[in-house]
CSV table of C-alpha atoms and ligand atoms in Angstrom, one decimal:
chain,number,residue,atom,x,y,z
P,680,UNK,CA,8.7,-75.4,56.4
P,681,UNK,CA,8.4,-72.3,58.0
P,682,UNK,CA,11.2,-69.5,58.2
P,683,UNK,CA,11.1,-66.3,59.8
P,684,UNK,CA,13.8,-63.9,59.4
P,685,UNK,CA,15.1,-60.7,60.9
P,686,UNK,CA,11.6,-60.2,62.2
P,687,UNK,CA,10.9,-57.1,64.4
P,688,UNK,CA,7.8,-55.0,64.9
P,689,UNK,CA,6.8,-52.0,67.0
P,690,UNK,CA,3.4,-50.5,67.7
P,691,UNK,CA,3.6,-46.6,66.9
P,692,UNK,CA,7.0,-46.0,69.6
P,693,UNK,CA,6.7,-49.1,71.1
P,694,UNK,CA,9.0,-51.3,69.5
P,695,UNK,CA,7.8,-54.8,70.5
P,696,UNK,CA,9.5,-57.5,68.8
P,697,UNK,CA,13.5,-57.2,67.2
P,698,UNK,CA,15.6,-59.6,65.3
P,699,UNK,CA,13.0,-62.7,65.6
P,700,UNK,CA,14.9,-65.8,63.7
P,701,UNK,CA,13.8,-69.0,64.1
P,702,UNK,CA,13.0,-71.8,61.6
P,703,UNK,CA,10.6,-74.4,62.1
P,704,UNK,CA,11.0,-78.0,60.6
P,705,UNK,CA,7.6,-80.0,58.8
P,706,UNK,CA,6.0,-82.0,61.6
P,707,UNK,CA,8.1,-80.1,64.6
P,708,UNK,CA,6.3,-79.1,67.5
P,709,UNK,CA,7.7,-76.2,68.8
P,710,UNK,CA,6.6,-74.3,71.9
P,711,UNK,CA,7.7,-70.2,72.6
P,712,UNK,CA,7.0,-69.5,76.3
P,713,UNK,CA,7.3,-65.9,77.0
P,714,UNK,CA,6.2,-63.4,80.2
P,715,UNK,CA,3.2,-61.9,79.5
P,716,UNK,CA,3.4,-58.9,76.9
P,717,UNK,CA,6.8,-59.9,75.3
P,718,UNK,CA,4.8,-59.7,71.9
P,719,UNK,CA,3.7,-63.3,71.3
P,720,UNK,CA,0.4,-62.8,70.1
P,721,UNK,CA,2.3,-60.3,68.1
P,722,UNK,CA,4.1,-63.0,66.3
P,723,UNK,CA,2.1,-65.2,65.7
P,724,UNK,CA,-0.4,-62.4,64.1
P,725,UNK,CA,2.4,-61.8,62.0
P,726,UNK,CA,3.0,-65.9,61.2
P,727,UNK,CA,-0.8,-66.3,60.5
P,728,UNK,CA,-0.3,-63.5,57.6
P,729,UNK,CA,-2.9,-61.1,59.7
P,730,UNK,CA,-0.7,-58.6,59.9
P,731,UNK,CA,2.5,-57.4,58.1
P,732,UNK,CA,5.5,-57.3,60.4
P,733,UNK,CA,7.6,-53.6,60.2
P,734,UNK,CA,10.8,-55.9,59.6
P,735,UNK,CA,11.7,-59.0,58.2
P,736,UNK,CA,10.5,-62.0,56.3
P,737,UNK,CA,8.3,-64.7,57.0
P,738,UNK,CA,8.4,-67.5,54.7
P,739,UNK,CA,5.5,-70.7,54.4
P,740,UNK,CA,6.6,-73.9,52.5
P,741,UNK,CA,8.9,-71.3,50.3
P,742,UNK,CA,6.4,-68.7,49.5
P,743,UNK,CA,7.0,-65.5,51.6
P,744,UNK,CA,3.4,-64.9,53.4
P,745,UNK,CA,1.6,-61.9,52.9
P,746,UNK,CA,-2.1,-62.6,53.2
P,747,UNK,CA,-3.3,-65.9,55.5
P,748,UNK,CA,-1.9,-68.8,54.2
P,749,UNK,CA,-4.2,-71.9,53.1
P,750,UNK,CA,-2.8,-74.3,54.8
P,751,UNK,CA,-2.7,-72.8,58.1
P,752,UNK,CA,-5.5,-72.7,60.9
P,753,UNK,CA,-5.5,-70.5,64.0
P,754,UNK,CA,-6.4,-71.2,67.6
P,755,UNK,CA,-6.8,-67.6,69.5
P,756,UNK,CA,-5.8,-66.6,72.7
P,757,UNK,CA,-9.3,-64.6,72.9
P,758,UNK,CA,-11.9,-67.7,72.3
P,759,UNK,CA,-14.8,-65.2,73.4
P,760,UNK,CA,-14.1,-63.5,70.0
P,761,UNK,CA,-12.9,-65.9,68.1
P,762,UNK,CA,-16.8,-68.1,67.3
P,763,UNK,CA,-19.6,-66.8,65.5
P,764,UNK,CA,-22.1,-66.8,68.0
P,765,UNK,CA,-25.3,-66.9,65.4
P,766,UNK,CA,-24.0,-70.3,64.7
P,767,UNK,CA,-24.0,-73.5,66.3
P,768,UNK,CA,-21.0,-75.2,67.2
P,769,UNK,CA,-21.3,-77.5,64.4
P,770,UNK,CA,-21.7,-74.8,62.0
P,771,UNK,CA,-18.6,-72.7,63.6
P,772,UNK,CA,-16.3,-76.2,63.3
P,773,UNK,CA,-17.3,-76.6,59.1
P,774,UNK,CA,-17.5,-73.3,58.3
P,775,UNK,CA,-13.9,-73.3,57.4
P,776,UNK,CA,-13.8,-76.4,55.6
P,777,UNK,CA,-15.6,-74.6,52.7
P,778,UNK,CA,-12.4,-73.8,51.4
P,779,UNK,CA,-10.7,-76.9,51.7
P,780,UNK,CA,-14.3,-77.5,49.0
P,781,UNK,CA,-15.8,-79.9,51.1
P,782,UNK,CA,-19.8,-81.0,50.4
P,783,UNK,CA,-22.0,-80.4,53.1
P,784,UNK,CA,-21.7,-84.5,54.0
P,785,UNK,CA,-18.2,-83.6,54.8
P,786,UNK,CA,-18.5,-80.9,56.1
P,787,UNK,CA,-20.4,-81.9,58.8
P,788,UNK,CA,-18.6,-85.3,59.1
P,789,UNK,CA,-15.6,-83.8,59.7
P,790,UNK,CA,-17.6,-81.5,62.3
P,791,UNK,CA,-18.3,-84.0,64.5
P,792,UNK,CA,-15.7,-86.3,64.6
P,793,UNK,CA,-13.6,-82.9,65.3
P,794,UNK,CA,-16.0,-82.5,68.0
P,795,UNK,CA,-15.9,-86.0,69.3
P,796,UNK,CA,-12.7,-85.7,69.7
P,797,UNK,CA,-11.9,-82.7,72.3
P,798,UNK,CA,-15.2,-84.4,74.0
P,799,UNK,CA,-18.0,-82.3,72.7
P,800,UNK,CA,-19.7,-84.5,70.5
P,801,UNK,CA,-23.5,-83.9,72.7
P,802,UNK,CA,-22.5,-80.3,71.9
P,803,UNK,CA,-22.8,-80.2,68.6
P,804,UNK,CA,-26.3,-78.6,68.0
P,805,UNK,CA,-26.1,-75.6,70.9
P,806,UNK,CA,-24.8,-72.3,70.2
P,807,UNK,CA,-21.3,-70.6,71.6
P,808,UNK,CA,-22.9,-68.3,74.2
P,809,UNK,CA,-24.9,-71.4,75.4
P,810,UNK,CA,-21.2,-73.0,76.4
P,811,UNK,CA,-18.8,-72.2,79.2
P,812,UNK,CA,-15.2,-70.5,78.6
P,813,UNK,CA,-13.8,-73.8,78.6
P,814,UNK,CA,-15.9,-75.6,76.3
P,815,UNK,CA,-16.1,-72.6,73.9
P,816,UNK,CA,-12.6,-72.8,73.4
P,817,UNK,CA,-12.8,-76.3,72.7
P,818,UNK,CA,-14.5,-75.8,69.7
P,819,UNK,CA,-11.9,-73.6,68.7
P,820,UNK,CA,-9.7,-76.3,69.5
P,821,UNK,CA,-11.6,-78.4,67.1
P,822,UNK,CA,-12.4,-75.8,64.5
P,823,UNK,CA,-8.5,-75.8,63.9
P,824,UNK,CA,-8.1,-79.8,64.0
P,825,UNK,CA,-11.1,-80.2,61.7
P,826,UNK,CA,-9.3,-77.8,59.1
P,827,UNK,CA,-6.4,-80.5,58.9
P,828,UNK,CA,-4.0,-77.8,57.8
P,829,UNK,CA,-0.2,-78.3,58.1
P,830,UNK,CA,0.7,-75.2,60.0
P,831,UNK,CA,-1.3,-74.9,63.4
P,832,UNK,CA,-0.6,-72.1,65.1
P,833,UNK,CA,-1.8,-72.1,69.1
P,834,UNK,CA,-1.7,-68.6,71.1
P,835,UNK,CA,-2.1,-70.0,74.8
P,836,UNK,CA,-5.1,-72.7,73.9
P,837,UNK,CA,-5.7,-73.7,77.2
P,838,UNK,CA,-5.9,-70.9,79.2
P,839,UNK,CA,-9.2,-70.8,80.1
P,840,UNK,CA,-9.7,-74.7,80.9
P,841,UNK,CA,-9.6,-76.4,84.0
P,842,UNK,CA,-6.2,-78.2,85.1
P,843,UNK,CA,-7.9,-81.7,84.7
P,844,UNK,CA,-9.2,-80.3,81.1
P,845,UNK,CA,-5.4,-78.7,80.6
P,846,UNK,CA,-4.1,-82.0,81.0
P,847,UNK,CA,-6.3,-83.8,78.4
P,848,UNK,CA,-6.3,-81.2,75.6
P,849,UNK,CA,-2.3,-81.5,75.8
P,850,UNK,CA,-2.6,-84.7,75.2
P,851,UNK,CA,-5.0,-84.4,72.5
P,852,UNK,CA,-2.3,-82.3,71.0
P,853,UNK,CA,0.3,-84.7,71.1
P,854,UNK,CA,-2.2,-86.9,69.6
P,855,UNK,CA,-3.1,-85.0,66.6
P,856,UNK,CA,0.9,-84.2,66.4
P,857,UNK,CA,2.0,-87.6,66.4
P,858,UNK,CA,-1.5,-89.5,64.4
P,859,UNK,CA,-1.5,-86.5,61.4
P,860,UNK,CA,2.0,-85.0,61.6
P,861,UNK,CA,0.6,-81.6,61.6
P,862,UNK,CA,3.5,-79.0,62.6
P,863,UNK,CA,2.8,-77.0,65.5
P,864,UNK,CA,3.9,-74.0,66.5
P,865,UNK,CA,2.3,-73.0,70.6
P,866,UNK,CA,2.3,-70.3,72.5
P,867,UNK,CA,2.3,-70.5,76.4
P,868,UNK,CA,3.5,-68.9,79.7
P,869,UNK,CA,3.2,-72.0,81.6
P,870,UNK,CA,6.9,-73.5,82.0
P,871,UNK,CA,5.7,-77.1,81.9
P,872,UNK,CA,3.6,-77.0,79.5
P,873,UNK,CA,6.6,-76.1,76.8
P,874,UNK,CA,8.2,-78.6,77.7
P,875,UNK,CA,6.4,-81.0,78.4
P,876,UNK,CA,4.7,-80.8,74.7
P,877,UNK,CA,7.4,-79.9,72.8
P,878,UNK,CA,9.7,-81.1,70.3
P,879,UNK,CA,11.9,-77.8,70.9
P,880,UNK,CA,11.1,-74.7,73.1
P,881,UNK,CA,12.0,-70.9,72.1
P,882,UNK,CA,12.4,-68.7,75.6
P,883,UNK,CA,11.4,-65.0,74.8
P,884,UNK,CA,12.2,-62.1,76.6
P,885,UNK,CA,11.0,-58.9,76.4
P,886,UNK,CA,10.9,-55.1,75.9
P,887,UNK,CA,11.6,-55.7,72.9
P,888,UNK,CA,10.5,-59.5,72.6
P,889,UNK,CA,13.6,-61.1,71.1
P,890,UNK,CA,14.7,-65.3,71.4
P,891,UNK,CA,16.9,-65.6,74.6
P,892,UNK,CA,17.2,-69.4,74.3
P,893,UNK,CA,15.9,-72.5,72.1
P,894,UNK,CA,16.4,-75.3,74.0
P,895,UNK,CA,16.0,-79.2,72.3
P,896,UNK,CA,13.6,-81.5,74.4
P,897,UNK,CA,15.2,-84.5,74.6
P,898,UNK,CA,12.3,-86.7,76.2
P,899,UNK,CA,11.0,-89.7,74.8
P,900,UNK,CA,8.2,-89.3,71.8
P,901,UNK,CA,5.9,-91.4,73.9
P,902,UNK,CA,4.7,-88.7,76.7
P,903,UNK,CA,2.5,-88.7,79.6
P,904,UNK,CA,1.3,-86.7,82.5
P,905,UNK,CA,3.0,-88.6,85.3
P,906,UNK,CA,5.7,-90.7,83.9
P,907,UNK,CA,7.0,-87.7,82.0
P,908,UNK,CA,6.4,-85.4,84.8
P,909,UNK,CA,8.7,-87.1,86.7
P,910,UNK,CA,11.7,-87.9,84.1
P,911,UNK,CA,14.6,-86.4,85.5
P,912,UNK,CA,15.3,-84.9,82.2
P,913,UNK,CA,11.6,-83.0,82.3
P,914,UNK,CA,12.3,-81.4,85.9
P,915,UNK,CA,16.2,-80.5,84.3
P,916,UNK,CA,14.2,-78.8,81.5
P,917,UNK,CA,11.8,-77.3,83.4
P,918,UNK,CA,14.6,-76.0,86.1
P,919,UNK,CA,16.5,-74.7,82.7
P,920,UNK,CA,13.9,-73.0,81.1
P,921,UNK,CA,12.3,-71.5,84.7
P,922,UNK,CA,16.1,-70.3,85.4
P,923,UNK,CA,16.0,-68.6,81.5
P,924,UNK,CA,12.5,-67.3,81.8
P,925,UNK,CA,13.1,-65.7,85.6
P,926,UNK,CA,16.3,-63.8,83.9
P,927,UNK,CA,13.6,-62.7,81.4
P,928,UNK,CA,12.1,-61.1,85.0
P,929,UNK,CA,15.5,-60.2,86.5
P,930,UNK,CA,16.5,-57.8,83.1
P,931,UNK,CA,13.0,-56.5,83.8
P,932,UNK,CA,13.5,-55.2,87.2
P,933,UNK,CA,17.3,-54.6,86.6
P,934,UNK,CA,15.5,-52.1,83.8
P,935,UNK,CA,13.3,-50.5,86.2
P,936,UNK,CA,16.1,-49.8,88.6
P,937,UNK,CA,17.7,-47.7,85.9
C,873,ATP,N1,-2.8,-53.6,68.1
C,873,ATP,C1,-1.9,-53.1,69.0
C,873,ATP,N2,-1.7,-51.8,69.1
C,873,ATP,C2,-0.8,-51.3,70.0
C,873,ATP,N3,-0.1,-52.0,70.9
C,873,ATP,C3,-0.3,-53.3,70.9
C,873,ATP,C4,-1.3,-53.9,69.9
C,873,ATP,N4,-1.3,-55.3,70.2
C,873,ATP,C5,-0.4,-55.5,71.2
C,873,ATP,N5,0.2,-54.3,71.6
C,873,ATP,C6,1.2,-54.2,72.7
C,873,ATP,O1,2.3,-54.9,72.3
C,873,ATP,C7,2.9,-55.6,73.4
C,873,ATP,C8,2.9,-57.1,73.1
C,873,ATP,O2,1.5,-57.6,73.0
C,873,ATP,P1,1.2,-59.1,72.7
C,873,ATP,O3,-0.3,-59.2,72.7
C,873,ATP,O4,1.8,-59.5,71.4
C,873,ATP,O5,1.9,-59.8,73.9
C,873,ATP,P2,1.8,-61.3,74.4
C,873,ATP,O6,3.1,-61.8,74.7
C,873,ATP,O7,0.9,-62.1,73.6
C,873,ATP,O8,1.1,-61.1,75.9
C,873,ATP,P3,0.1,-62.0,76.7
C,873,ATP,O9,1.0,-63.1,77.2
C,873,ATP,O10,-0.4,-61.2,77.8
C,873,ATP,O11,-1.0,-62.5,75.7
C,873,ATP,C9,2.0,-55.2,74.6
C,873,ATP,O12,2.7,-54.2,75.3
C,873,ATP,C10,0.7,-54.7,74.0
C,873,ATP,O13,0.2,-53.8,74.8
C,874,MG,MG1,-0.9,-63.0,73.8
């Protein structure tokens, strides 16, 4: 469903991403876990059709994107930015759903049982600024699922969230993956987390950001926090990809030795 090829960009001198291929199958999850800077946000910004990549091809359902796509929805790294603070959260979460040409029944339907679902259903009538980190990003969470699009692209959704709030928003996520088939592509630094959500995970290093490994996840559909936590084929992954990611850090210092 989606295909990205030859995809590089830099900022000004800075070349920050080279040679990106990587394909991404209708109702895959896929996770890219990445040291910080190694143009992530980059890519995705490039996926989502926000910005036009200095090389290469990205390509949604067989049309080549050059604007944002329809049928995608965004969840931001920066949720401080990312909610229109004159509204309130219900009115953030259906905004969006005008263009799927929703009625304001619908709308607002939609809105809540969004809401309801990442826990803020009491939350419905306050505004953004009225919320803590955590929560606000929540309703970015929900904005997104409420858009039921069939491209949802995640840039380190659960950053700001306590680890008892981590846990249940990941699971949410397998959720929505598994209930809606919604293909996911999510962006994180935490080890675990890619592989504990995902169907496949892309390693990046960096300076320039390029795709050191993909690596399949060969865990059982059916996941949760402890069982799969202890699977002896989750801590092999998480060894493997910690050893991949850490020669991510080894080129870097190798680099600055130079
Ligand atoms: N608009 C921009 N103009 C110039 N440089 C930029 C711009 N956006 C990002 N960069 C630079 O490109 C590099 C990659 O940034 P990007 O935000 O894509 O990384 P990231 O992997 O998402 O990092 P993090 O994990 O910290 O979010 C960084 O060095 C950053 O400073
Ligand atoms: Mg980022």
């Amino acid at each position: 469903m989606l295909e990205i090829t030859g995809l590089g960009h830099a900022y000004g001198a800075h070349r920050v991403l080279e040679g990106i291929d990587l394909e991404v199958g209708e109702g895959e999850l896929v996770t890219i876990v990445g040291p910080s800077g190694c143009g992530k946000s980059t890519l995705l910004r490039c996926l989502a059709g926000l910005m036009a990549p200095g090389e290469g091809k990205v390509v949604l359902n067989g049309t080549p994107v050059t604007g944002v796509p329809d049928d995608l929805a965004v969840v931001f790294q920066d949720y401080s930015r990312s909610l229109m603070p004159w509204l309130t959260v219900r009115d953030n979460v259906a905004l969006p759903l005008r263009r799927r040409g929703l009625g304001r029944s619908e709308r607002r339907a939609g809105a809540a049982e969004a809401l309801a679902s990442v826990g803020l259903g009491d939350a419905a009538g306050k505004y953004p600024w009225q919320l803590s980190g955590g929560m606000q990003q929540r309703v970015s969470i929900a904005r997104a699922l409420a858009y039921r699009p069939s491209l949802l692209l995640m840039d380190e959704p659960f950053g700001s969230v306590d680890a008892q709030t981590r846990e249940d928003l990941e699971d949410l996520v397998l959720r929505v993956h598994r209930s809606e088939g919604v293909t996911i592509l999510l962006v994180t630094h935490d080890i675990d987390e890619s592989v504990y959500l995902g169907d496949r995970v892309v390693v990046l290093a960096r300076d320039p950001g390029r795709i050191r490994a993909e690596l399949p996840v060969t865990l059982p559909a059916g996941r949760d926090q402890i069982g799969t936590r202890s699977d002896p084929e989750f801590v092999r992954l998480r060894a493997e990809v910690g050893r991949l990611v850490r020669g991510v850090a080894a080129d870097l210092s190798e680099a600055a030795s130079r």
